[in-house]
PDB file of C-alpha atoms in Angstrom:
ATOM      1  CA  UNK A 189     -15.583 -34.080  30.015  1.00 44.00           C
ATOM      2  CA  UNK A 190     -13.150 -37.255  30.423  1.00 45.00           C
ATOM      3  CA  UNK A 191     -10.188 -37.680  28.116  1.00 45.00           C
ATOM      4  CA  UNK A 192     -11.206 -40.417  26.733  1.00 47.00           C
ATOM      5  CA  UNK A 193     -14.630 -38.683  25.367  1.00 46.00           C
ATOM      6  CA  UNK A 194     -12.344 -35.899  23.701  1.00 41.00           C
ATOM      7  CA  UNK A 195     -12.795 -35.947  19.882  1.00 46.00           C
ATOM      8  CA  UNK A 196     -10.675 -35.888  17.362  1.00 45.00           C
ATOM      9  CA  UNK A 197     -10.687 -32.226  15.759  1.00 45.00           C
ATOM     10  CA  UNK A 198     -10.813 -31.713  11.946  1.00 50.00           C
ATOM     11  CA  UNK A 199      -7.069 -30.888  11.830  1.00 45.00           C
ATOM     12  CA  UNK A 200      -6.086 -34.587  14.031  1.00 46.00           C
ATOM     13  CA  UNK A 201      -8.943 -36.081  11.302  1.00 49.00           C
ATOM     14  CA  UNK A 202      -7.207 -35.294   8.663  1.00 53.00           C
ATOM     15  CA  UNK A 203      -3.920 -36.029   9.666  1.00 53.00           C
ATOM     16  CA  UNK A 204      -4.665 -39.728  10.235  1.00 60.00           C
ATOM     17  CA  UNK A 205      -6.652 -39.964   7.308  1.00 60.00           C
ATOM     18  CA  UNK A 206      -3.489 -38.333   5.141  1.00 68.00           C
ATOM     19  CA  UNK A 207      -1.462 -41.314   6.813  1.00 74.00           C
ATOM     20  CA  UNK A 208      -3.950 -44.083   6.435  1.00 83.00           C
ATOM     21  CA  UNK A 209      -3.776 -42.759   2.790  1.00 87.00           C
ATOM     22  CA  UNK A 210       0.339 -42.975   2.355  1.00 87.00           C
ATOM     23  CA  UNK A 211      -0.221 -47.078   3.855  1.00 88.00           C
ATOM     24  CA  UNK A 212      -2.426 -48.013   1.231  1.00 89.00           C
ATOM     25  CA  UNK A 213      -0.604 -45.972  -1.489  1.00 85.00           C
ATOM     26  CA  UNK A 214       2.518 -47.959  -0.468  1.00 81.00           C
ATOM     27  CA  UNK A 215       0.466 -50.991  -0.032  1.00 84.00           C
ATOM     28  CA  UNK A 216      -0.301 -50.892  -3.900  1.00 82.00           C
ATOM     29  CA  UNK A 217       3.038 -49.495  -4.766  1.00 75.00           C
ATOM     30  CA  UNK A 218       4.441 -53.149  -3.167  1.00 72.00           C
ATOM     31  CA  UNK A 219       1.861 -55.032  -4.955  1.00 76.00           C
ATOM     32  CA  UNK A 220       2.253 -53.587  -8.798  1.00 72.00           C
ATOM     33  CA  UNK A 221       6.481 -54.135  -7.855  1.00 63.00           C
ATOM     34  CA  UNK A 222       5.658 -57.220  -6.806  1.00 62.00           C
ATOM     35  CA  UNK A 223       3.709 -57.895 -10.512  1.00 63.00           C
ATOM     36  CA  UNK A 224       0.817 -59.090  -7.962  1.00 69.00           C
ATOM     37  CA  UNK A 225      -1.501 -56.593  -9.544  1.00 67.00           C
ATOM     38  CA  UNK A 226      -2.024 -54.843 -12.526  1.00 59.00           C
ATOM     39  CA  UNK A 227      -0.707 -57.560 -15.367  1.00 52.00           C
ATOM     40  CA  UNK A 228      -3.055 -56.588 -17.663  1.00 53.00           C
ATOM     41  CA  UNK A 229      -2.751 -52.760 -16.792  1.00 66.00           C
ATOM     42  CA  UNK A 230      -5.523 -52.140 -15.181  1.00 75.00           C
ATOM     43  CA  UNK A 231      -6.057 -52.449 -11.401  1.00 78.00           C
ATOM     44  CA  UNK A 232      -9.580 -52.073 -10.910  1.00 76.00           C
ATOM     45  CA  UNK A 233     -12.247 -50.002  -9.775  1.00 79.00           C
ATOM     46  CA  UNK A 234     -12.413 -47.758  -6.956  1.00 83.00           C
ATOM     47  CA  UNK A 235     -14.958 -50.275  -5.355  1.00 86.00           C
ATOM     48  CA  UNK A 236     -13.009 -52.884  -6.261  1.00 86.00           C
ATOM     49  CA  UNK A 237     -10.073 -51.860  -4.652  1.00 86.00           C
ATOM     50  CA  UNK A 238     -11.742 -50.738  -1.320  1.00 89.00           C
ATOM     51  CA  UNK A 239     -13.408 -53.998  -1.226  1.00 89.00           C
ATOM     52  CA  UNK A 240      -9.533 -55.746  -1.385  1.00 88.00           C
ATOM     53  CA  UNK A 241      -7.668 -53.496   0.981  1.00 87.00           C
ATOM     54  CA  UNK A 242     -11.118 -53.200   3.528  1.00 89.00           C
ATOM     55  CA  UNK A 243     -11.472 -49.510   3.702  1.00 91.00           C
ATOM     56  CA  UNK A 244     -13.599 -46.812   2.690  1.00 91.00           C
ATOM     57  CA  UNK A 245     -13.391 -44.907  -0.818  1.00 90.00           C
ATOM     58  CA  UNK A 246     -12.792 -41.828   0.692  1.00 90.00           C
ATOM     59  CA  UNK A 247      -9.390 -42.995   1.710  1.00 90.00           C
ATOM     60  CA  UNK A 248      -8.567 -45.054  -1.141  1.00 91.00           C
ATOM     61  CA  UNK A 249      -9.230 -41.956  -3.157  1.00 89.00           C
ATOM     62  CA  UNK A 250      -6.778 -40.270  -1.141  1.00 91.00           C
ATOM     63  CA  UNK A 251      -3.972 -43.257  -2.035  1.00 90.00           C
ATOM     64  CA  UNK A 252      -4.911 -43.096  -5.472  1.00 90.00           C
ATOM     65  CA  UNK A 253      -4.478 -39.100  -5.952  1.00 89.00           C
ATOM     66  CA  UNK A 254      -1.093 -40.077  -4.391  1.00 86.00           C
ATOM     67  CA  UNK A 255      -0.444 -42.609  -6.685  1.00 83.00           C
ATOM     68  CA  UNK A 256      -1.578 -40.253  -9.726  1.00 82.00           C
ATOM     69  CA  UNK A 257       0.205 -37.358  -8.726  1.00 77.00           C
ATOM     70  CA  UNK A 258       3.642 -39.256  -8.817  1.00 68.00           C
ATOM     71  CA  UNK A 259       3.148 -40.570 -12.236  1.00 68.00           C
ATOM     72  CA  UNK A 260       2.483 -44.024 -11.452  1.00 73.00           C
ATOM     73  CA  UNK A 261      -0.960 -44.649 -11.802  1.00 80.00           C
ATOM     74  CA  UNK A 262      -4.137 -42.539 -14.195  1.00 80.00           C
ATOM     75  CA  UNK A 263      -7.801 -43.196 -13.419  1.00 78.00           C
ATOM     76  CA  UNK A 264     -10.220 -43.351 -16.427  1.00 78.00           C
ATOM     77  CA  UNK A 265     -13.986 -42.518 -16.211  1.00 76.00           C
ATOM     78  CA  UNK A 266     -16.844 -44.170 -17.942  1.00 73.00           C
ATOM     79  CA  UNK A 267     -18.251 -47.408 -18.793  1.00 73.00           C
ATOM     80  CA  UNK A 268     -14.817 -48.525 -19.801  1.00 72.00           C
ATOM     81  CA  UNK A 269     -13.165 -46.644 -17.070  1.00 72.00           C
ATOM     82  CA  UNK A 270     -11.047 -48.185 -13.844  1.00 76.00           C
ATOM     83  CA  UNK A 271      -7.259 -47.388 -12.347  1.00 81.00           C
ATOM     84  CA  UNK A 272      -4.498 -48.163 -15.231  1.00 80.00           C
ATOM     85  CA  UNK A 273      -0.999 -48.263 -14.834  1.00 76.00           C
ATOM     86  CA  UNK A 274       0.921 -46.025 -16.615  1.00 70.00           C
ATOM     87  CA  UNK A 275       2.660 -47.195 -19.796  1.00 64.00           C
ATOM     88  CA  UNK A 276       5.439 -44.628 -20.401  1.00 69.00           C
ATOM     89  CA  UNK A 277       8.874 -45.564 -21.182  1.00 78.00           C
ATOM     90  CA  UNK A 278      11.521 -45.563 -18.748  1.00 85.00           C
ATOM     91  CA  UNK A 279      14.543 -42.739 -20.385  1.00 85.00           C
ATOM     92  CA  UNK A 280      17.898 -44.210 -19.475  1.00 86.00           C
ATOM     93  CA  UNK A 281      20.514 -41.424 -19.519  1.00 84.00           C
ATOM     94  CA  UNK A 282      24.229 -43.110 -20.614  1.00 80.00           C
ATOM     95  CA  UNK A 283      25.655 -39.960 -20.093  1.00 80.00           C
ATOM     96  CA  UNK A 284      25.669 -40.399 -15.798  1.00 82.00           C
ATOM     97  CA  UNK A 285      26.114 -43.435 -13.553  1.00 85.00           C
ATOM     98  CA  UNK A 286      22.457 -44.241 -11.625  1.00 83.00           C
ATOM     99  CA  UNK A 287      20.619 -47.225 -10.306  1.00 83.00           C
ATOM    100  CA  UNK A 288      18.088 -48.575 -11.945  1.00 84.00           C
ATOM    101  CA  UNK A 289      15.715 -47.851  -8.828  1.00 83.00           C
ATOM    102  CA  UNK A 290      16.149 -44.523  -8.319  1.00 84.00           C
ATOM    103  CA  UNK A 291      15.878 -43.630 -12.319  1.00 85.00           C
ATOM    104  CA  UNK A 292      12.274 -45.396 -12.188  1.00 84.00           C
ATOM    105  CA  UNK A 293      11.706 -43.563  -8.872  1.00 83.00           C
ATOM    106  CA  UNK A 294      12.402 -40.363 -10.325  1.00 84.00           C
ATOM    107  CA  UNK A 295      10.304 -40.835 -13.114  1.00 84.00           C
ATOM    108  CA  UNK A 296       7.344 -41.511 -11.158  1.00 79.00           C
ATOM    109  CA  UNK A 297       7.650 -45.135 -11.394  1.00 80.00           C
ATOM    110  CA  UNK A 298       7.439 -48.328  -8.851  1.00 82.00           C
ATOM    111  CA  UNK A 299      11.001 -50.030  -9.191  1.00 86.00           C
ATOM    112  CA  UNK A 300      10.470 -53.642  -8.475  1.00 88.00           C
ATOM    113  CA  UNK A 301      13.319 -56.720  -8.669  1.00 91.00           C
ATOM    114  CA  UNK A 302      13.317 -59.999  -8.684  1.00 93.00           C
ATOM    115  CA  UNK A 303      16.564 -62.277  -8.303  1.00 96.00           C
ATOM    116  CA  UNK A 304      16.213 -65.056  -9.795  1.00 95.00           C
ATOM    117  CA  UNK A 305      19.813 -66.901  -9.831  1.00 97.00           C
ATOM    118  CA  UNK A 306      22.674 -66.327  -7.742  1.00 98.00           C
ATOM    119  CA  UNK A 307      26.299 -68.595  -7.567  1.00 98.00           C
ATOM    120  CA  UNK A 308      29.321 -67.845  -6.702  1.00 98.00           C
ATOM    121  CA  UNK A 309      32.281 -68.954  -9.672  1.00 98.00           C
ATOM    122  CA  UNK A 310      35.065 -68.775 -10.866  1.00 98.00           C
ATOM    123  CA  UNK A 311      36.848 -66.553 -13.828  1.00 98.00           C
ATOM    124  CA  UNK A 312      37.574 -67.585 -17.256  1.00 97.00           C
ATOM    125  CA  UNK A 313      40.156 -65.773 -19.318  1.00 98.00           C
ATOM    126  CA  UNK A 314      37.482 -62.946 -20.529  1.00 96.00           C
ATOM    127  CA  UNK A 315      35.868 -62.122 -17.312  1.00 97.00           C
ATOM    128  CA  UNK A 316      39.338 -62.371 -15.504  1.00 98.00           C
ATOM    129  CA  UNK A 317      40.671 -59.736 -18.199  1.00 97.00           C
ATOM    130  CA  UNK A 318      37.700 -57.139 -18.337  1.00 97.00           C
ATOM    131  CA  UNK A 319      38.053 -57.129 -14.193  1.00 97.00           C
ATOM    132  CA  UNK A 320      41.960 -56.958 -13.834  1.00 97.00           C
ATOM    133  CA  UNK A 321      41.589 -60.438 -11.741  1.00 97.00           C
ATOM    134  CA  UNK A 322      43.481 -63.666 -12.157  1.00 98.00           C
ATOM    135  CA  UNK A 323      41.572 -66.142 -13.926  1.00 98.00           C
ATOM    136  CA  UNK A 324      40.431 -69.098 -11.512  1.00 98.00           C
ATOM    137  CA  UNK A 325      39.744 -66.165  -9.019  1.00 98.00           C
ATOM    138  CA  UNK A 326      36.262 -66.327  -7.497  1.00 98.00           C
ATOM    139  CA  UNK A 327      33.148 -64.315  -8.753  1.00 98.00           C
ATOM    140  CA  UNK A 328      29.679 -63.327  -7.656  1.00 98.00           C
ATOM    141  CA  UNK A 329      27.075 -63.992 -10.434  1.00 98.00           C
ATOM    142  CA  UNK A 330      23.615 -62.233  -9.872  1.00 98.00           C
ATOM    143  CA  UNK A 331      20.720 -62.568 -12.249  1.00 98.00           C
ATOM    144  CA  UNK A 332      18.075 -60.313 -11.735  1.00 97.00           C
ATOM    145  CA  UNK A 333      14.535 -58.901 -13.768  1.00 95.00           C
ATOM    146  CA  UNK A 334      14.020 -55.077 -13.040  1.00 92.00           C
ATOM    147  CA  UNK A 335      10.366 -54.720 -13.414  1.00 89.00           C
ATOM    148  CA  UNK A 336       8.632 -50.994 -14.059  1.00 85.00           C
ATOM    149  CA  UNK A 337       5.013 -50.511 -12.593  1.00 79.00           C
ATOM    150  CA  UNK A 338       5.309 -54.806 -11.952  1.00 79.00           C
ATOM    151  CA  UNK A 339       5.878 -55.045 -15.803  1.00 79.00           C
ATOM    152  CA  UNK A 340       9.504 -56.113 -16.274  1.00 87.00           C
ATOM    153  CA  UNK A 341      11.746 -54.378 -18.106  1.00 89.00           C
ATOM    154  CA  UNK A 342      15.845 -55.646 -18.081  1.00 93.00           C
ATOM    155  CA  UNK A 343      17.242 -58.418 -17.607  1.00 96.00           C
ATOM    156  CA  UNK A 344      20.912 -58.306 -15.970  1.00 96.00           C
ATOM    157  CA  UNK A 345      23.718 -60.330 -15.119  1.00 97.00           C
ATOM    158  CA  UNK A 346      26.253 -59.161 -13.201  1.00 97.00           C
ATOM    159  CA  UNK A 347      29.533 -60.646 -12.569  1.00 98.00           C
ATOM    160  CA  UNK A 348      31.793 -59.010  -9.275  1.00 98.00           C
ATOM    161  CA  UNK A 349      35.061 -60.254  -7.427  1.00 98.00           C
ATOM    162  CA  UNK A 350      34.465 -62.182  -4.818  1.00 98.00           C
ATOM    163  CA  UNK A 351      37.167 -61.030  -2.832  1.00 97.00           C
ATOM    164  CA  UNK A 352      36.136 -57.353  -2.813  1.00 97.00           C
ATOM    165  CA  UNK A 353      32.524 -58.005  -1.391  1.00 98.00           C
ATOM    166  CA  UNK A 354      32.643 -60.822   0.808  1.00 97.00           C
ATOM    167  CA  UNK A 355      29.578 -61.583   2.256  1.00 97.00           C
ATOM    168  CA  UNK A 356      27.472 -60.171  -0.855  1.00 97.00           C
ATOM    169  CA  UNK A 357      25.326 -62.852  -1.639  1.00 97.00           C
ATOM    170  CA  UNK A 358      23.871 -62.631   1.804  1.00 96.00           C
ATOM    171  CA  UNK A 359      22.932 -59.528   1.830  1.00 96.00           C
ATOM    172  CA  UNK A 360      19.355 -57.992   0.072  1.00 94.00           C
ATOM    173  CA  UNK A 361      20.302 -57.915  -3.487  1.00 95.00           C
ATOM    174  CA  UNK A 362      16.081 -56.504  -4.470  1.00 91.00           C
ATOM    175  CA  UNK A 363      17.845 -52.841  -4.482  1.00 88.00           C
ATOM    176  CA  UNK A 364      20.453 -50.548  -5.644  1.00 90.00           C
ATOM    177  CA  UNK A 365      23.626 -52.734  -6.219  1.00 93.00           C
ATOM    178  CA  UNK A 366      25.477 -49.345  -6.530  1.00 94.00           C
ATOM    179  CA  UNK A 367      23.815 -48.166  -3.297  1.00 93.00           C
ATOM    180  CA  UNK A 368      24.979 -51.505  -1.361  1.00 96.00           C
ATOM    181  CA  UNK A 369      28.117 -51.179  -2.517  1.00 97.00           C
ATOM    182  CA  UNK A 370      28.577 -47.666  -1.423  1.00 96.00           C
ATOM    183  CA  UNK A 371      27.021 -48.039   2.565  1.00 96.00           C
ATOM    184  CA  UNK A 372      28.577 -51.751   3.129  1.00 97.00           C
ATOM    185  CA  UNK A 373      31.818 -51.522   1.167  1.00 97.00           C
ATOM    186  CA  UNK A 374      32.730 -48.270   0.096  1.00 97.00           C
ATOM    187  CA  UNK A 375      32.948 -48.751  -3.321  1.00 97.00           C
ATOM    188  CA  UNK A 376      31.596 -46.203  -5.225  1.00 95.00           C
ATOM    189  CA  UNK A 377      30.819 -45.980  -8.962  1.00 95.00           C
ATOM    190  CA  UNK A 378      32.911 -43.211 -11.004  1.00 95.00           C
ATOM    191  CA  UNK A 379      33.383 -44.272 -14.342  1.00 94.00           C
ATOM    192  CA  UNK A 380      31.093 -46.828 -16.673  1.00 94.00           C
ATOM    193  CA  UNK A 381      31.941 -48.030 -19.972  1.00 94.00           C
ATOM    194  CA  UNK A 382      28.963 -49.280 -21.891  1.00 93.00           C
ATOM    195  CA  UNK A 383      28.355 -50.812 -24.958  1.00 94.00           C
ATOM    196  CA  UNK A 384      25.063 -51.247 -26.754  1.00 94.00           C
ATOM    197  CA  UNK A 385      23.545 -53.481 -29.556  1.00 95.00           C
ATOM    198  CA  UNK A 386      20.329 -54.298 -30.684  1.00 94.00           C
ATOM    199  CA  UNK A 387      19.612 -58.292 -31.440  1.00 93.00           C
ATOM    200  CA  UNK A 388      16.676 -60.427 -30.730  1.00 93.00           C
ATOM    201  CA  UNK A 389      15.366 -61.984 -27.773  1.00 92.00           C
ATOM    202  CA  UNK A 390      16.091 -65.627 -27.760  1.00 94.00           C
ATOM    203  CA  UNK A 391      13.250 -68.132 -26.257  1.00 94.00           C
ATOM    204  CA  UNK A 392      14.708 -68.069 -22.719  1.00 93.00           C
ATOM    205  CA  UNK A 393      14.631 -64.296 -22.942  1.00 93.00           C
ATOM    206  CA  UNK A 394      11.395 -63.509 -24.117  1.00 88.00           C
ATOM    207  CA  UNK A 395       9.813 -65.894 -21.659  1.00 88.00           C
ATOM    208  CA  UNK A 396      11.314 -63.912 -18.961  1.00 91.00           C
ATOM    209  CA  UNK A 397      10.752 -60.617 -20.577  1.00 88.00           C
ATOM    210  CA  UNK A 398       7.139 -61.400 -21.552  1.00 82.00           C
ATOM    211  CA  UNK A 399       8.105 -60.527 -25.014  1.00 82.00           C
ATOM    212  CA  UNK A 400       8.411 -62.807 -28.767  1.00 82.00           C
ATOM    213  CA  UNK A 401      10.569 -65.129 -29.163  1.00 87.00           C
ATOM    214  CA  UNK A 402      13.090 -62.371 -32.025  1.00 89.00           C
ATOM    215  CA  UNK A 403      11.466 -59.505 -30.732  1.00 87.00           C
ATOM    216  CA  UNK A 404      14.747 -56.630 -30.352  1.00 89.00           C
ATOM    217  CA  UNK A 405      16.210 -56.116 -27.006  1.00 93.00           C
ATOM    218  CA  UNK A 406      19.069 -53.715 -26.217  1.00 93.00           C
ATOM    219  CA  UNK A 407      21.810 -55.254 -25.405  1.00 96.00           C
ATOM    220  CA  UNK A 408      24.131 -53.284 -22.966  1.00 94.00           C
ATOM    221  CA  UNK A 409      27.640 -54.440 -21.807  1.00 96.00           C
ATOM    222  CA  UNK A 410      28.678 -52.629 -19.098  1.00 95.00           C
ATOM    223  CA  UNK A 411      32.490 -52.462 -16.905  1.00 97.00           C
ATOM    224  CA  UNK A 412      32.089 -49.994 -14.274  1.00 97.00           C
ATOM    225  CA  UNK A 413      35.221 -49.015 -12.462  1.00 97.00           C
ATOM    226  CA  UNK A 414      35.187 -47.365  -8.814  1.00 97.00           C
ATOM    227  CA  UNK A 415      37.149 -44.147  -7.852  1.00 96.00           C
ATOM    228  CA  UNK A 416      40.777 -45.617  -8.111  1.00 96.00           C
ATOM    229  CA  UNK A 417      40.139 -46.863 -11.458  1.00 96.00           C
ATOM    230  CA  UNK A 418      39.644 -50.009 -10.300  1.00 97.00           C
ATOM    231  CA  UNK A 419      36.885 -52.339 -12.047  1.00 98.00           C
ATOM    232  CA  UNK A 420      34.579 -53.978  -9.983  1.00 97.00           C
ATOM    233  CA  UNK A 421      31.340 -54.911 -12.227  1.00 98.00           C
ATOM    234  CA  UNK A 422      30.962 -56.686 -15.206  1.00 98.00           C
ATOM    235  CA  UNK A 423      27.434 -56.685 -16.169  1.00 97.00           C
ATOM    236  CA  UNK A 424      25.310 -57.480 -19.492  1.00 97.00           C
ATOM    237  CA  UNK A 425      22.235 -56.298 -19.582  1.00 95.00           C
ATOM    238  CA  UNK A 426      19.281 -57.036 -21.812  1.00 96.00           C
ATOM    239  CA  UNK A 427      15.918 -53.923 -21.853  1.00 93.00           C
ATOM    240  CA  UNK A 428      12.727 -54.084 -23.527  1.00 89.00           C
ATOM    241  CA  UNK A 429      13.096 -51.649 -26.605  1.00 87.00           C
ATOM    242  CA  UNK A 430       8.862 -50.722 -26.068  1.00 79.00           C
ATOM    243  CA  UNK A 431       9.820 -49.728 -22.065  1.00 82.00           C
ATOM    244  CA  UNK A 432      13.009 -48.411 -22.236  1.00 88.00           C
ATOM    245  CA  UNK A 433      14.785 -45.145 -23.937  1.00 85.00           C
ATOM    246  CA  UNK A 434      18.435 -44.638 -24.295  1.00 85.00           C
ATOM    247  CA  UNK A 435      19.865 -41.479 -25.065  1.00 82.00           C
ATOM    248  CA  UNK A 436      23.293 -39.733 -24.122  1.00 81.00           C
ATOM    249  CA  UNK A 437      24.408 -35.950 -23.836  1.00 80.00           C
ATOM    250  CA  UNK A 438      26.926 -35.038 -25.968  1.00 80.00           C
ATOM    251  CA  UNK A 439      28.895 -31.589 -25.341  1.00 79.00           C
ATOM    252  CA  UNK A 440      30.935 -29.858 -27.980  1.00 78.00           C
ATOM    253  CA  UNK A 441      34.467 -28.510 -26.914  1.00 72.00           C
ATOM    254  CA  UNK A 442      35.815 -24.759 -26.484  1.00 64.00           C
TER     255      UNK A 442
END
């Protein structure tokens, strides 16, 4: 027998079909970050998603167990029935310092971002004091919508020194900030002080949110200071009160 009339054994069979699998799992993980698919929730039927990504249902069974098992999809049978996104609420822990991406990671849901303003400024008299800079010293402002399962869920602004993170705007900002931060500037994050209020979402808001115009948001203002005690983020952040769960551990003393 040639080589090339060898067969693939079960084992080999498997093994590509497990891989094959993980692609289009990822394939629909970009997609629902992306908000490309599943705006109204639900993503379609198993024939209906074979059809779009051209493969068999064997293997987009395999992708959606994936999907399923990490929390991220749940697949409904019956007339009615089809691939839904899951609608849990993201549980924000004040109590420790974490990126917004690896919270909804490690809750079993697809982190998605979308930056949708960036300009570099300069300081006015509150910014300059709640960063320790001079005012008329130069800031980064990023804008971003942190979306959940492609449904969005904050809305931030963050303000940073210029001077600290040259080059920042340049760089991918659809990620971790913290995680940036940390591998191309060694700044790390050790201490966050964070302030929260509830008021409504104004037109400009809610449009971006997907939510009524007065509906409540949270309303977080955050200085974060790096391991010298040194601030080096301002940031006010607006979350969806139906996607989002704040809570903070509280420990009583000896």
């Amino acid at each position: 027998m040639q080589d090339n009339d060898i067969q693939p054994t079960n084992i080999e069979s498997r093994s590509r079909d497990r891989r094959g699998a993980e692609e289009i799992a990822l394939l629909i993980s970009d997609l629902i970050a992306s908000g490309e698919i599943g705006p109204d929730r639900r993503i379609g039927t198993e024939r209906e998603l074979a059809r779009r990504f051209g493969v068999t249902r064997n293997l987009l069974r395999g992708a959606l167990s994936m999907l399923e098992e990490s929390g991220t999809i749940r697949r409904e049978k019956g007339r009615n029935g089809g691939t839904f996104l899951n609608d849990k609420r993201l549980e924000r822990d004040l109590s420790s310092i974490v990126g917004l991406p690896q919270l909804l990671k490690a809750q079993g849901m697809v982190a998605g971002t979308r930056v949708i303003r960036t300009a570099l400024t300069e300081a006015d008299a509150l910014v300059a004091n709640q960063l320790a800079i001079d005012i008329g010293d130069y800031i980064f402002e990023i804008t971003r919508i942190r979306l959940g399962n492609g449904l969005p869920i904050s809305l931030e602004h963050m303000v940073l020194p210029a001077d600290r993170f040259p080059g920042l705007l340049d760089k991918p900002l659809g990620g971790s900030l913290y995680e940036l931060l940390a591998s191309d500037y060694s700044v790390k994050p050790l201490e966050a002080t964070e302030r929260i209020e509830v008021r409504p979402a104004e037109p400009s808001e809610s449009q971006i949110l997907s939510v009524s115009t007065g509906s409540p948001l949270f309303y977080v203002t955050r200085i974060t200071k790096d391991v010298d005690g040194q601030p080096f983020e301002l940031s006010h952040d607006l979350f969806r009160t139906d996607r989002v769960l704040i809570y903070v551990k509280s420990f009583g003393s000896n």
